[in-house]
Coordinates of C-alpha atoms in Angstrom, one line a residue:
M1 CA 0.0 0.0 0.0
A2 CA 1.4 3.4 -1.0
R3 CA 0.9 6.5 1.2
F4 CA 0.9 10.1 -0.1
K5 CA 0.8 13.5 1.6
N6 CA -1.1 16.3 -0.1
I7 CA 1.6 19.0 -0.4
S8 CA -0.3 21.2 -2.9
G9 CA -1.5 23.7 -0.3
T10 CA -5.2 23.2 -1.2
D11 CA -7.8 20.4 -0.9
V12 CA -7.6 18.0 -3.8
H13 CA -10.0 15.5 -5.3
V14 CA -8.6 12.1 -5.8
G15 CA -9.4 10.3 -9.0
R16 CA -12.3 12.2 -10.6
T17 CA -13.5 15.7 -10.0
D18 CA -16.3 14.3 -7.8
G19 CA -13.9 11.9 -6.0
R20 CA -12.8 11.8 -2.4
V21 CA -11.3 15.1 -1.1
V22 CA -7.9 15.0 0.6
E23 CA -7.2 18.2 2.7
A24 CA -4.0 20.0 2.3
G25 CA -1.3 18.4 4.6
K26 CA -3.2 15.2 5.1
V27 CA -2.0 11.7 4.2
I28 CA -4.0 9.2 2.1
A29 CA -3.3 5.4 1.7
V30 CA -3.9 3.9 -1.7
D31 CA -4.1 0.3 -2.9
G32 CA -1.0 -0.8 -4.7
E33 CA 2.7 -0.1 -4.6
V34 CA 4.8 2.5 -6.4
T35 CA 6.1 0.7 -9.4
E36 CA 7.9 3.6 -11.1
Q37 CA 9.1 7.1 -10.3
T38 CA 9.7 9.9 -12.8
D39 CA 10.8 13.5 -12.4
E40 CA 7.1 14.5 -12.5
A41 CA 5.1 11.7 -10.9
Y42 CA 5.0 8.5 -8.8
I43 CA 3.3 5.6 -10.7
V44 CA 1.2 3.2 -8.6
G45 CA 0.2 -0.1 -10.2
A46 CA 0.9 -1.3 -13.7
G47 CA -0.8 -1.6 -17.1
D48 CA -4.4 -0.4 -17.3
D49 CA -4.5 -0.1 -13.5
A50 CA -1.5 2.3 -13.4
R51 CA -2.2 5.8 -11.9
A52 CA 0.1 8.8 -11.8
W53 CA 0.5 10.8 -8.6
P54 CA 2.1 14.2 -9.6
R55 CA 5.0 15.2 -7.4
A56 CA 3.8 18.8 -7.4
T57 CA 0.7 17.7 -5.5
W58 CA 1.8 14.5 -3.6
E59 CA 4.8 13.5 -1.5
L60 CA 5.4 9.8 -1.0
V61 CA 5.6 9.0 2.7
S62 CA 6.8 5.9 4.4
E63 CA 4.7 3.6 6.5
P64 CA 4.3 4.7 10.2
K65 CA 6.6 2.8 12.5
S66 CA 4.8 0.6 15.0
S67 CA 4.8 1.8 18.6
V68 CA 5.0 -1.8 19.9
K69 CA 8.5 -3.1 20.3
A70 CA 9.5 -6.6 19.3
G71 CA 8.8 -9.1 22.1
G72 CA 5.8 -7.1 23.3
E73 CA 7.9 -4.7 25.4

């Protein structure tokens, strides 16, 4: 699963103009993995399912680290 932060400074619709809104500064998790990176976009998925996430709007963020230590400590 890929996670992106909206760095555009404005609220952005995801997908279509009537799609889900992600507020400026918020993080969204999307199905799929980043399969390619270009100077202009992150590409999630492959073939007909591939979707571009423009770098001017989205920042790729890593998975949050678990607050539970190994061994249950």
